[in-house]
């Protein structure tokens, strides 16, 4: 059945708006070329979207061209303002953006366990209010919130959980009370990180993959055929409860101690590093788990030594015989101990053994996921996954090939801990655009193939 004229207008408007979101300012002629619509249809939709306050003239193309055909149109970024929140057990981070996603303000606040529930909630809400004020975003149209724990897939409410502070649940109610006209979308933090990695990070070319979140705690997000899978109760990816060998017991319904969390959580990784003689130094990044800095330093210690600063003198000795190391210097490992060459070498060896032991642990969880889901790609996410980079991903991939019969690529995160905020912002932006652009239906991730072909030709 052909679409009615009103439906066709909505479809055409949304296609044009999505192109403007993705490509930036475009002329009517470029919209015609990219959409395949007729010139009169494009002229009508430009007039309609301009009158509705969704697009505006951004300038003209070329130095000599003037007139309607040269006008560049863009989405009115200030039509709505959005807030994204990353709610952790130890604090809250927030950013505020306009409708097209340009970040206008960022802020964070620590929330210690010694604070009362009411004080913690007020501190978090005040942070959002202050960031919105700094951005000139009054009122906020949509808030996207990433939080640990189970999110009911039907109601969108945060489930009660004995492992999370009470202020998390109270915060959601306080946000609704303080911003009554704003739309509030709550999602599990790892799911938001997967969304961000799929759109902007390490999984941009994958429709099916699993994100293994490695931060203060562990989690997983499952994306199958381009769709995030939450499960019947919203608990897909609670991999911290996975029973694995090498722990002192089994997890329970009320706690993941004894499960994969006991091998791959930040505290467990820090203890593993200590077993290998690698002590954690002072934190270098606010809010980052200690394990991330340990892994980052271990990776740096195992890299090949850079070339000598001075070229060697001419010699008749064979060139494949290395020159003796300078006393007290091991350029490969001086990030750990530069006081003496033997200690430096021992540090490098210890870092290598530590990364191997960590890869052994992570492979247990990855292999279990691969055996059940066959995702073809696993992204090591979170602060620890980003710190490990290609080096840690390569070590896990080698072990996985020996343990799992299914071909699986292992990749490092491109976004690290910041993926949760990016995912929350993407969710808020899509929700706001769905409403303002005239449809409550979520658009597919990719543009229609015909539009993609025209975009490639236009470039």
XYZ file of C-alpha atoms in Angstrom:
459
model
C 0.000 0.000 0.000
C 1.516 3.355 -0.992
C 2.159 5.872 1.752
C -0.341 8.669 2.237
C 0.849 12.201 1.375
C 1.203 13.091 5.061
C 3.220 9.932 5.772
C 5.414 10.581 2.756
C 6.117 14.108 3.998
C 7.167 12.788 7.429
C 9.464 10.206 5.815
C 11.024 12.786 3.497
C 11.466 15.314 6.299
C 13.186 12.806 8.544
C 15.464 11.626 5.746
C 16.524 15.215 5.057
C 17.042 15.931 8.759
C 19.130 12.802 9.240
C 21.321 13.821 6.312
C 21.774 17.272 7.816
C 22.640 15.663 11.155
C 25.195 13.359 9.584
C 26.682 15.549 6.846
C 26.328 19.049 8.280
C 25.032 22.054 6.294
C 23.721 21.195 2.806
C 22.145 23.109 -0.058
C 18.747 22.219 -1.479
C 20.543 20.862 -4.522
C 22.693 18.588 -2.382
C 19.610 17.378 -0.535
C 17.995 16.612 -3.873
C 21.045 14.642 -4.986
C 21.422 12.700 -1.745
C 17.741 11.900 -1.219
C 16.751 11.311 -4.845
C 13.657 13.461 -4.346
C 12.397 15.854 -6.990
C 13.322 19.539 -6.899
C 9.735 20.662 -5.999
C 9.566 18.068 -3.189
C 12.882 19.259 -1.727
C 11.786 22.888 -2.013
C 8.577 22.051 -0.131
C 10.337 20.196 2.652
C 12.942 22.960 3.077
C 10.160 25.518 3.390
C 8.230 23.295 5.780
C 11.217 22.534 8.025
C 12.285 26.181 8.077
C 8.785 27.304 9.055
C 8.671 24.724 11.844
C 11.944 26.021 13.306
C 13.886 22.809 12.695
C 16.338 24.121 10.078
C 17.819 27.511 9.278
C 20.054 29.147 6.693
C 23.694 28.704 7.698
C 25.265 30.741 4.891
C 25.975 30.290 1.212
C 28.327 28.129 -0.812
C 31.050 29.583 -2.996
C 32.317 33.142 -3.138
C 30.404 34.228 -6.236
C 27.163 32.282 -5.909
C 24.141 34.048 -4.500
C 20.466 33.275 -4.220
C 18.260 30.398 -3.029
C 20.285 27.675 -4.763
C 23.449 28.667 -2.882
C 21.915 28.690 0.591
C 23.236 26.187 3.071
C 20.722 24.750 5.534
C 21.454 23.248 8.938
C 19.514 21.904 11.891
C 18.662 24.557 14.489
C 20.977 23.271 17.199
C 19.431 25.375 19.959
C 15.946 23.992 19.364
C 16.517 21.601 22.284
C 19.159 20.970 24.924
C 20.140 17.589 26.283
C 21.921 16.240 29.355
C 23.832 12.968 29.653
C 24.713 11.451 33.037
C 27.150 8.695 33.956
C 26.149 7.541 37.434
C 28.781 5.461 39.224
C 28.950 4.163 42.773
C 31.677 6.715 43.513
C 30.325 9.786 41.715
C 28.456 11.366 38.807
C 29.629 12.920 35.540
C 27.388 15.036 33.311
C 27.582 16.804 29.995
C 25.092 19.122 28.319
C 24.744 19.465 24.557
C 22.555 21.020 21.907
C 20.255 19.099 19.566
C 23.016 18.095 17.152
C 25.253 16.826 19.935
C 27.775 19.644 20.351
C 28.933 19.569 23.970
C 28.325 22.882 25.733
C 29.307 22.041 29.313
C 30.853 19.174 31.290
C 31.170 18.580 35.016
C 31.638 15.817 37.572
C 31.427 15.396 41.327
C 32.664 12.628 43.644
C 30.141 11.047 45.961
C 31.734 9.094 48.782
C 30.155 6.218 50.608
C 30.079 8.224 53.816
C 27.491 10.661 52.451
C 23.868 10.186 53.404
C 21.356 9.310 50.684
C 19.690 12.720 50.672
C 22.990 14.585 50.509
C 24.265 12.366 47.689
C 21.104 12.888 45.656
C 21.155 16.653 46.157
C 24.808 16.844 45.140
C 24.119 14.944 41.911
C 21.034 16.974 40.990
C 22.819 20.242 41.758
C 25.592 19.163 39.383
C 23.101 18.767 36.534
C 21.492 22.124 37.297
C 24.853 23.859 37.375
C 26.000 22.303 34.088
C 22.721 23.255 32.405
C 23.074 26.829 33.652
C 26.675 27.029 32.441
C 25.538 25.833 29.014
C 22.604 28.244 28.842
C 20.348 25.220 28.491
C 17.059 26.183 30.072
C 14.962 24.123 29.928
C 16.443 20.688 29.302
C 14.459 18.707 26.757
C 15.832 15.193 27.398
C 18.077 13.508 29.949
C 19.928 10.279 29.178
C 21.226 8.425 32.240
C 23.652 5.520 32.408
C 23.707 3.595 35.680
C 24.936 0.209 36.913
C 22.400 -2.454 37.741
C 19.298 -3.856 36.084
C 16.964 -1.597 34.128
C 13.467 -2.959 33.589
C 13.097 -3.270 29.794
C 9.389 -2.397 29.952
C 9.145 0.377 32.541
C 12.689 1.701 32.213
C 12.982 1.804 36.009
C 16.137 0.910 37.919
C 15.644 -2.340 39.835
C 16.400 -2.649 43.527
C 19.852 -4.119 44.008
C 21.642 -4.896 47.232
C 24.973 -4.137 45.597
C 24.178 -0.517 44.662
C 23.769 2.543 46.876
C 20.233 3.668 47.655
C 20.902 7.131 46.251
C 20.954 5.703 42.725
C 17.242 4.906 42.800
C 16.402 8.096 44.654
C 18.316 10.095 42.060
C 15.971 9.051 39.256
C 12.936 10.250 41.181
C 14.715 13.488 42.075
C 15.595 14.169 38.436
C 11.952 13.717 37.435
C 10.898 16.086 40.201
C 13.519 18.752 39.453
C 13.071 18.568 35.645
C 9.354 17.778 35.285
C 9.123 18.775 31.609
C 12.195 16.808 30.502
C 12.100 13.284 29.099
C 14.166 10.880 31.208
C 15.755 7.762 29.707
C 17.635 5.376 32.011
C 19.829 2.598 30.600
C 22.420 0.202 31.937
C 25.872 1.796 31.707
C 27.439 -1.076 29.761
C 24.623 -1.053 27.215
C 25.209 2.654 26.623
C 28.922 2.044 26.218
C 28.171 -0.587 23.567
C 25.907 1.851 21.728
C 28.704 4.429 21.683
C 31.301 1.903 20.504
C 28.924 0.826 17.726
C 28.272 4.358 16.544
C 31.576 6.117 17.179
C 34.118 3.641 18.543
C 35.689 0.262 18.051
C 32.657 -1.561 16.617
C 31.528 0.856 13.907
C 31.755 -1.851 11.250
C 29.981 -4.552 13.279
C 26.270 -5.266 13.572
C 26.912 -8.194 15.915
C 29.411 -7.970 18.764
C 29.821 -8.163 22.539
C 31.331 -5.425 24.672
C 33.180 -6.696 27.740
C 33.235 -3.797 30.207
C 36.337 -3.679 32.400
C 36.196 -0.874 34.940
C 35.659 -0.793 38.680
C 33.381 -3.768 38.047
C 32.763 -6.001 35.030
C 29.793 -6.327 32.711
C 28.892 -7.141 29.143
C 26.555 -5.793 26.491
C 25.216 -7.858 23.614
C 24.409 -6.420 20.191
C 22.942 -8.914 17.716
C 22.025 -7.928 14.150
C 22.339 -4.253 15.053
C 19.985 -4.472 18.044
C 20.920 -4.193 21.702
C 19.623 -7.252 23.558
C 18.522 -6.602 27.135
C 16.895 -9.925 28.067
C 13.574 -10.705 29.729
C 14.427 -8.820 32.929
C 17.063 -6.431 31.597
C 19.907 -8.596 32.898
C 21.664 -9.645 29.708
C 25.391 -9.262 30.192
C 25.633 -9.643 33.990
C 28.870 -11.529 33.390
C 30.242 -10.717 36.837
C 28.017 -13.549 38.143
C 29.485 -16.084 35.693
C 30.945 -19.050 37.622
C 34.551 -19.540 36.558
C 37.516 -21.581 37.805
C 40.157 -19.857 39.857
C 37.947 -18.198 42.482
C 37.393 -19.122 46.118
C 33.737 -20.012 45.731
C 30.604 -19.455 43.714
C 28.531 -16.302 43.179
C 25.131 -16.001 44.782
C 21.856 -14.360 43.842
C 22.800 -11.362 45.962
C 26.488 -10.966 45.149
C 28.964 -11.717 42.372
C 31.935 -12.504 44.636
C 33.209 -15.881 43.503
C 32.176 -15.211 39.910
C 34.037 -13.641 37.000
C 33.996 -10.347 38.891
C 36.447 -11.866 41.379
C 38.941 -12.348 38.545
C 38.392 -9.281 36.376
C 37.111 -6.467 38.607
C 39.475 -3.603 39.347
C 40.262 -4.830 42.874
C 41.074 -8.309 41.553
C 43.355 -6.927 38.824
C 45.115 -4.678 41.339
C 45.732 -7.704 43.572
C 47.037 -9.652 40.578
C 49.495 -6.869 39.782
C 50.657 -6.880 43.398
C 51.321 -10.623 43.141
C 53.667 -9.828 40.269
C 55.455 -7.106 42.188
C 53.762 -4.218 40.418
C 52.506 -1.689 42.923
C 49.895 0.899 42.053
C 51.089 4.481 42.142
C 48.994 7.588 42.747
C 45.993 7.883 40.381
C 46.705 9.951 37.286
C 43.111 10.344 36.115
C 40.233 11.364 38.345
C 37.699 8.607 38.963
C 39.656 5.996 37.032
C 40.019 2.550 38.631
C 43.503 1.790 39.911
C 43.689 -1.256 37.652
C 43.610 0.931 34.535
C 46.830 2.756 35.462
C 48.520 -0.528 36.356
C 47.596 -2.050 33.004
C 48.628 1.091 31.126
C 52.034 1.093 32.780
C 52.480 -2.646 32.196
C 51.766 -2.223 28.486
C 54.274 0.637 28.306
C 56.888 -1.511 30.034
C 56.568 -4.330 27.505
C 56.964 -2.169 24.414
C 60.187 -2.506 22.413
C 62.922 -0.055 23.285
C 63.055 3.053 21.071
C 66.141 3.681 18.937
C 69.176 5.155 20.679
C 69.216 8.938 20.709
C 72.717 8.957 19.139
C 73.704 6.974 16.026
C 76.371 4.340 16.720
C 79.925 5.021 15.692
C 81.205 3.304 12.590
C 82.419 -0.191 13.431
C 83.355 -3.403 11.742
C 81.539 -5.447 14.322
C 78.468 -7.375 13.123
C 75.447 -5.050 13.125
C 73.116 -7.665 14.567
C 74.967 -7.751 17.885
C 73.280 -5.315 20.299
C 75.385 -2.685 22.001
C 75.642 -3.005 25.778
C 72.939 -1.117 27.687
C 73.928 2.089 29.411
C 74.421 1.581 33.106
C 71.205 1.973 35.052
C 69.022 2.444 31.957
C 66.497 0.146 30.385
C 64.548 2.235 27.914
C 62.006 -0.508 27.499
C 61.083 -0.561 31.159
C 62.185 2.685 32.778
C 58.543 3.559 33.312
C 58.703 1.053 36.184
C 62.209 1.390 37.556
C 64.992 3.465 36.077
C 67.337 3.200 39.005
C 69.232 0.141 37.798
C 69.303 -1.895 34.638
C 68.773 -5.288 36.302
C 65.740 -3.960 38.208
C 64.389 -2.466 35.008
C 64.672 -5.786 33.221
C 62.945 -7.529 36.090
C 60.147 -4.939 35.964
C 59.637 -5.513 32.265
C 59.484 -9.266 32.783
C 57.046 -8.817 35.662
C 54.825 -6.575 33.530
C 54.839 -9.187 30.771
C 53.870 -11.962 33.172
C 51.166 -9.777 34.692
C 49.592 -9.084 31.300
C 49.717 -12.782 30.446
C 47.999 -13.686 33.713
C 45.369 -11.011 33.148
C 44.748 -12.251 29.612
C 44.316 -15.790 30.987
C 41.594 -14.506 33.308
C 39.793 -12.413 30.724
C 39.783 -15.249 28.217
C 37.684 -17.351 30.595
C 34.865 -14.833 30.372
C 35.309 -14.111 26.679
C 35.331 -17.817 25.764
C 32.079 -18.372 27.663
C 30.420 -15.523 25.775
C 31.720 -16.772 22.433
C 30.528 -20.334 23.052
C 26.968 -19.162 23.713
C 26.532 -16.198 21.338
C 29.112 -16.572 18.537
C 29.368 -12.770 18.189
C 32.368 -12.754 15.855
C 33.804 -9.730 17.676
C 34.473 -8.873 21.314
C 35.451 -5.338 22.329
C 37.445 -4.941 25.543
C 35.855 -1.788 26.910
C 35.939 0.405 29.978
C 38.978 2.116 31.421
C 40.958 -1.123 31.765
C 40.150 -2.309 28.244
C 41.222 1.034 26.799
C 44.413 1.014 28.895
C 45.308 -2.477 27.670
C 44.892 -1.421 24.055
C 46.018 -3.648 21.216
C 48.566 -5.407 23.442
C 46.000 -6.845 25.854
C 43.499 -7.556 23.054
C 46.158 -9.506 21.145
C 47.016 -11.633 24.178
C 43.344 -12.461 24.776
C 42.814 -13.256 21.088
C 45.722 -15.725 21.059
C 44.339 -17.594 24.038
C 40.814 -17.500 22.675
C 41.915 -19.189 19.451
C 43.179 -22.123 21.501
C 40.075 -22.313 23.673
C 37.123 -21.539 21.372
C 36.387 -23.133 17.971
C 34.491 -20.090 16.690
C 36.466 -17.348 14.889
C 36.286 -14.189 16.982
C 38.084 -10.884 16.661
C 39.145 -9.213 19.911
C 39.457 -5.431 19.797
C 40.302 -2.716 22.313
C 37.818 0.030 23.094
C 38.220 3.285 21.213
C 36.325 5.269 23.863
C 37.248 3.763 27.231
C 35.343 4.963 30.280
C 33.944 7.918 28.348
C 31.770 5.560 26.309
C 28.970 5.665 28.906
C 28.537 9.441 28.631
C 28.723 9.272 24.832
C 26.102 6.530 24.783
C 23.837 8.476 27.139
C 24.170 11.536 24.912
C 23.404 9.551 21.761
C 20.313 8.072 23.424
C 19.094 11.505 24.552
C 19.756 13.015 21.131
C 17.923 10.260 19.275
C 14.965 10.489 21.637
C 14.713 14.264 21.252
C 15.082 14.099 17.486
C 12.482 11.333 17.231
C 9.982 13.607 18.944
C 10.922 16.887 17.268
C 11.352 15.396 13.815
C 7.828 14.043 13.773
C 7.934 10.345 14.587
C 8.250 8.205 17.664
C 9.795 5.345 15.691
C 13.542 4.862 16.082
C 15.327 5.053 12.773
C 17.592 2.215 11.678
C 21.267 2.735 12.241
C 22.133 3.143 8.550
C 20.665 5.393 5.928
C 18.826 3.708 3.050
C 21.304 2.096 0.645
C 20.246 4.378 -2.200
C 21.039 7.443 -0.103
C 24.397 5.967 0.886
C 25.297 5.398 -2.768
C 24.398 8.985 -3.626
C 26.481 10.252 -0.695
C 29.505 8.319 -1.990
C 29.043 9.763 -5.473
C 28.594 13.287 -4.079
C 31.867 13.041 -2.210
